[in-house]
């Protein structure tokens, strides 16, 4: 199954992406993680992307589309995948529909969370440098402070999780990404899920949404 998760920063796409992919044994493709890996490796793409990311802006389409195209062409994506963070605007969505991933997407799940909850989540969010696993200082801290439970690597606060950048990211989401809801609604692919609950409860809703096609 080819799935895309849609929703604002902090809605739980990353957390749910991990859970769904483990359950369905398909790869979790996070455009943000791929970009952060490129930044960390210091390659040309990473250098070009970093400024946009630090400002909370979208990285130019040609960079992101190339990255996703390369990733979905890999062998492990044959049986499907979950896209997290892509598409983020109309151009990217049209590329997807136009054959970037084969026959296009099977499902799009939108995770809905109110703005105050998003700000609270992102403010306390911590990310593993090694595997990208997500934590929250208040309600989901790692067992050993500063270390990832899953892989032992360092846990850090992303530069773009600072409050002013969070506001900018939310605005970019409203302007550029939210209109994709209508796009996918029109294609009969969209399922909406209320994301304001504990991760395990949201997962149940996501799986329920995946089981039924909205057409
Ligand atoms: P979040 O969803 O919490 O904002 P991500 O890790 O998905 O975090 O993305 C972090 C940053 O990476 C974005 O603010 C943006 O700069 C860049 N980015 C990720 N995916 C895309 C995309 N599909 N198109 C353009 N930029 C992207
Ligand atoms: Zn880790």
Tab-separated table of C-alpha atoms and ligand atoms in Angstrom:
chain	number	residue	atom	x	y	z
A	1	UNK	CA	0.000	0.000	0.000
A	2	UNK	CA	1.287	3.475	-0.891
A	3	UNK	CA	0.257	5.839	1.869
A	4	UNK	CA	0.857	9.532	2.507
A	5	UNK	CA	0.371	11.154	5.903
A	6	UNK	CA	-0.829	14.720	5.751
A	7	UNK	CA	-1.013	17.222	8.567
A	8	UNK	CA	0.683	20.189	10.232
A	9	UNK	CA	4.102	20.008	11.903
A	10	UNK	CA	3.641	18.330	15.269
A	11	UNK	CA	0.443	16.486	14.336
A	12	UNK	CA	2.112	13.125	14.867
A	13	UNK	CA	2.987	12.139	11.299
A	14	UNK	CA	6.438	10.982	12.366
A	15	UNK	CA	5.226	8.951	15.328
A	16	UNK	CA	2.332	7.405	13.423
A	17	UNK	CA	4.522	6.810	10.378
A	18	UNK	CA	6.885	4.732	12.498
A	19	UNK	CA	4.025	2.687	13.995
A	20	UNK	CA	2.209	2.060	10.711
A	21	UNK	CA	5.406	1.058	8.924
A	22	UNK	CA	6.417	-1.380	11.619
A	23	UNK	CA	2.993	-2.986	11.503
A	24	UNK	CA	2.767	-3.205	7.720
A	25	UNK	CA	6.496	-3.924	7.271
A	26	UNK	CA	6.973	-1.179	4.717
A	27	UNK	CA	9.512	1.674	4.768
A	28	UNK	CA	8.826	4.996	6.448
A	29	UNK	CA	9.950	7.776	4.137
A	30	UNK	CA	10.223	11.073	5.963
A	31	UNK	CA	11.255	13.944	3.704
A	32	UNK	CA	12.370	15.883	6.789
A	33	UNK	CA	14.611	13.012	7.946
A	34	UNK	CA	16.067	12.607	4.448
A	35	UNK	CA	16.800	16.339	4.307
A	36	UNK	CA	18.330	16.380	7.795
A	37	UNK	CA	20.561	13.445	6.794
A	38	UNK	CA	21.691	15.418	3.756
A	39	UNK	CA	22.410	18.465	5.938
A	40	UNK	CA	24.376	16.344	8.412
A	41	UNK	CA	26.418	14.702	5.676
A	42	UNK	CA	27.300	18.171	4.363
A	43	UNK	CA	26.600	17.236	0.743
A	44	UNK	CA	25.545	19.741	-1.896
A	45	UNK	CA	21.838	19.097	-1.442
A	46	UNK	CA	22.166	19.473	2.316
A	47	UNK	CA	23.983	22.772	1.988
A	48	UNK	CA	21.309	24.063	-0.353
A	49	UNK	CA	18.462	22.929	1.927
A	50	UNK	CA	19.717	24.031	5.326
A	51	UNK	CA	18.787	27.735	5.236
A	52	UNK	CA	15.228	27.033	4.154
A	53	UNK	CA	14.807	24.457	6.899
A	54	UNK	CA	16.212	26.690	9.634
A	55	UNK	CA	13.773	29.411	8.597
A	56	UNK	CA	10.812	27.032	8.515
A	57	UNK	CA	10.360	27.521	4.768
A	58	UNK	CA	9.814	24.800	2.200
A	59	UNK	CA	12.948	23.506	0.524
A	60	UNK	CA	12.717	24.055	-3.275
A	61	UNK	CA	10.680	21.399	-5.059
A	62	UNK	CA	13.422	20.167	-7.385
A	63	UNK	CA	15.623	19.206	-4.433
A	64	UNK	CA	12.906	17.422	-2.464
A	65	UNK	CA	11.336	15.704	-5.455
A	66	UNK	CA	14.720	14.314	-6.519
A	67	UNK	CA	15.323	12.976	-3.024
A	68	UNK	CA	11.931	11.231	-2.854
A	69	UNK	CA	12.230	9.855	-6.369
A	70	UNK	CA	15.565	8.263	-5.540
A	71	UNK	CA	14.217	6.775	-2.308
A	72	UNK	CA	11.012	5.252	-3.707
A	73	UNK	CA	12.970	3.656	-6.553
A	74	UNK	CA	14.759	1.412	-4.042
A	75	UNK	CA	13.904	-2.269	-3.804
A	76	UNK	CA	12.340	-2.106	-0.326
A	77	UNK	CA	9.601	0.220	-1.603
A	78	UNK	CA	8.149	-2.312	-4.051
A	79	UNK	CA	5.404	-3.456	-1.654
A	80	UNK	CA	4.543	0.081	-0.593
A	81	UNK	CA	5.664	2.781	1.826
A	82	UNK	CA	4.467	5.588	4.022
A	83	UNK	CA	5.354	9.107	2.947
A	84	UNK	CA	5.670	11.539	5.837
A	85	UNK	CA	6.160	15.205	4.971
A	86	UNK	CA	5.758	14.765	1.228
A	87	UNK	CA	3.854	16.128	-0.654
A	88	UNK	CA	3.797	19.537	0.963
A	89	UNK	CA	2.397	21.646	-1.869
A	90	UNK	CA	0.386	21.301	-5.046
A	91	UNK	CA	3.404	20.873	-7.334
A	92	UNK	CA	4.711	17.959	-5.294
A	93	UNK	CA	1.264	16.356	-5.164
A	94	UNK	CA	0.943	16.615	-8.938
A	95	UNK	CA	4.337	15.001	-9.412
A	96	UNK	CA	3.221	12.130	-7.196
A	97	UNK	CA	0.038	11.721	-9.165
A	98	UNK	CA	2.029	11.933	-12.381
A	99	UNK	CA	4.027	8.762	-11.854
A	100	UNK	CA	6.775	9.648	-9.388
A	101	UNK	CA	5.914	6.555	-7.326
A	102	UNK	CA	4.421	4.313	-9.975
A	103	UNK	CA	0.630	4.314	-10.034
A	104	UNK	CA	0.290	7.005	-7.393
A	105	UNK	CA	-1.011	6.815	-3.858
A	106	UNK	CA	-3.588	4.394	-2.454
A	107	UNK	CA	-4.481	6.335	0.700
A	108	UNK	CA	-3.935	9.750	2.217
A	109	UNK	CA	-4.492	10.077	5.949
A	110	UNK	CA	-4.808	13.600	7.349
A	111	UNK	CA	-4.056	13.895	11.062
A	112	UNK	CA	-5.877	16.882	12.566
A	113	UNK	CA	-4.649	18.716	15.683
A	114	UNK	CA	-5.502	22.205	16.979
A	115	UNK	CA	-2.908	24.977	16.819
A	116	UNK	CA	-2.315	25.393	20.608
A	117	UNK	CA	-1.693	21.649	20.933
A	118	UNK	CA	0.765	21.758	18.023
A	119	UNK	CA	2.757	24.578	19.606
A	120	UNK	CA	2.947	22.714	22.933
A	121	UNK	CA	4.055	19.498	21.245
A	122	UNK	CA	6.750	21.080	19.097
A	123	UNK	CA	8.116	23.204	21.936
A	124	UNK	CA	8.950	20.082	23.966
A	125	UNK	CA	9.912	17.839	21.100
A	126	UNK	CA	13.285	16.103	21.025
A	127	UNK	CA	14.678	14.131	18.088
A	128	UNK	CA	17.238	11.329	17.887
A	129	UNK	CA	20.243	12.177	15.729
A	130	UNK	CA	20.750	8.526	14.880
A	131	UNK	CA	17.379	7.096	13.914
A	132	UNK	CA	15.009	10.083	13.986
A	133	UNK	CA	12.880	8.633	16.803
A	134	UNK	CA	10.787	11.329	18.519
A	135	UNK	CA	10.448	12.150	22.217
A	136	UNK	CA	8.738	14.827	24.273
A	137	UNK	CA	10.273	16.280	27.448
A	138	UNK	CA	7.007	16.074	29.425
A	139	UNK	CA	5.025	13.069	28.316
A	140	UNK	CA	7.466	10.822	26.487
A	141	UNK	CA	11.049	11.329	27.707
A	142	UNK	CA	13.798	8.792	26.902
A	143	UNK	CA	14.697	6.313	29.671
A	144	UNK	CA	18.261	7.671	29.897
A	145	UNK	CA	18.405	11.447	29.633
A	146	UNK	CA	19.751	12.689	26.295
A	147	UNK	CA	20.053	9.164	24.795
A	148	UNK	CA	17.740	7.377	22.371
A	149	UNK	CA	16.002	4.253	23.756
A	150	UNK	CA	16.021	2.685	20.312
A	151	UNK	CA	19.596	3.252	19.093
A	152	UNK	CA	21.563	4.972	21.880
A	153	UNK	CA	22.432	8.049	19.797
A	154	UNK	CA	22.188	11.608	21.107
A	155	UNK	CA	18.815	13.322	21.433
A	156	UNK	CA	18.583	16.990	20.531
A	157	UNK	CA	16.205	19.906	19.947
A	158	UNK	CA	15.847	20.677	16.266
A	159	UNK	CA	16.753	24.268	15.327
A	160	UNK	CA	13.371	24.656	13.682
A	161	UNK	CA	11.490	23.595	16.834
A	162	UNK	CA	12.093	27.053	18.371
A	163	UNK	CA	8.892	29.019	18.867
A	164	UNK	CA	9.261	31.692	16.149
A	165	UNK	CA	10.193	29.070	13.574
A	166	UNK	CA	7.315	26.869	14.713
A	167	UNK	CA	4.896	29.747	13.984
A	168	UNK	CA	6.401	30.176	10.528
A	169	UNK	CA	6.150	26.441	9.801
A	170	UNK	CA	2.502	26.430	10.841
A	171	UNK	CA	1.806	29.352	8.543
A	172	UNK	CA	3.577	27.695	5.624
A	173	UNK	CA	1.491	24.603	6.337
A	174	UNK	CA	-1.801	26.529	6.271
A	175	UNK	CA	-0.915	28.298	3.041
A	176	UNK	CA	0.844	25.613	1.041
A	177	UNK	CA	-0.016	22.181	2.394
A	178	UNK	CA	-3.530	22.388	3.807
A	179	UNK	CA	-5.066	22.981	0.349
A	180	UNK	CA	-3.936	19.453	-0.539
A	181	UNK	CA	-6.803	18.157	1.601
A	182	UNK	CA	-9.234	19.304	-1.083
A	183	UNK	CA	-7.019	17.867	-3.802
A	184	UNK	CA	-7.054	14.398	-2.216
A	185	UNK	CA	-10.673	14.666	-1.164
A	186	UNK	CA	-11.485	15.212	-4.819
A	187	UNK	CA	-9.558	12.076	-5.736
A	188	UNK	CA	-11.447	10.062	-3.124
A	189	UNK	CA	-8.253	9.171	-1.260
A	190	UNK	CA	-8.530	11.331	1.848
A	191	UNK	CA	-9.391	10.071	5.321
A	192	UNK	CA	-9.390	12.489	8.265
A	193	UNK	CA	-8.304	11.372	11.705
A	194	UNK	CA	-8.550	13.297	14.984
A	195	UNK	CA	-4.952	13.407	16.203
A	196	UNK	CA	-5.599	14.843	19.664
A	197	UNK	CA	-5.213	11.705	21.738
A	198	UNK	CA	-2.410	9.443	22.981
A	199	UNK	CA	-0.267	7.958	20.176
A	200	UNK	CA	-1.707	4.430	20.629
A	201	UNK	CA	-5.260	5.735	20.325
A	202	UNK	CA	-4.393	7.802	17.242
A	203	UNK	CA	-2.797	4.692	15.725
A	204	UNK	CA	-6.082	2.820	16.072
A	205	UNK	CA	-7.818	5.608	14.207
A	206	UNK	CA	-5.146	5.636	11.508
A	207	UNK	CA	-5.463	1.879	10.962
A	208	UNK	CA	-9.238	2.204	10.813
A	209	UNK	CA	-8.826	4.948	8.221
A	210	UNK	CA	-6.487	2.793	6.158
A	211	UNK	CA	-8.907	-0.112	6.063
A	212	UNK	CA	-11.663	1.807	4.292
A	213	UNK	CA	-11.368	3.664	1.076
A	214	UNK	CA	-13.065	7.025	1.032
A	215	UNK	CA	-14.879	6.854	-2.286
B	1	LIG	P1	7.599	18.991	10.390
B	1	LIG	O1	6.581	18.204	9.643
B	1	LIG	O2	7.508	18.739	11.867
B	1	LIG	O3	7.657	20.442	10.032
B	1	LIG	P2	9.730	17.771	8.852
B	1	LIG	O4	10.828	17.014	9.475
B	1	LIG	O5	8.729	17.032	8.041
B	1	LIG	O6	9.039	18.488	10.076
B	1	LIG	O7	10.300	18.965	7.947
B	1	LIG	C1	11.278	19.848	8.409
B	1	LIG	C2	11.637	20.858	7.321
B	1	LIG	O8	12.152	20.171	6.170
B	1	LIG	C3	10.472	21.670	6.778
B	1	LIG	O9	10.182	22.805	7.570
B	1	LIG	C4	10.999	22.045	5.385
B	1	LIG	O10	11.921	23.092	5.439
B	1	LIG	C5	11.739	20.805	4.960
B	1	LIG	N1	10.872	19.872	4.186
B	1	LIG	C6	10.470	18.631	4.588
B	1	LIG	N2	9.696	18.057	3.645
B	1	LIG	C7	9.585	18.956	2.628
B	1	LIG	C8	8.901	18.971	1.380
B	1	LIG	N3	8.150	17.941	0.974
B	1	LIG	N4	9.027	20.073	0.590
B	1	LIG	C9	9.767	21.107	0.971
B	1	LIG	N5	10.427	21.173	2.145
B	1	LIG	C10	10.345	20.111	2.969
B	2	LIG	ZN1	17.670	6.654	17.829
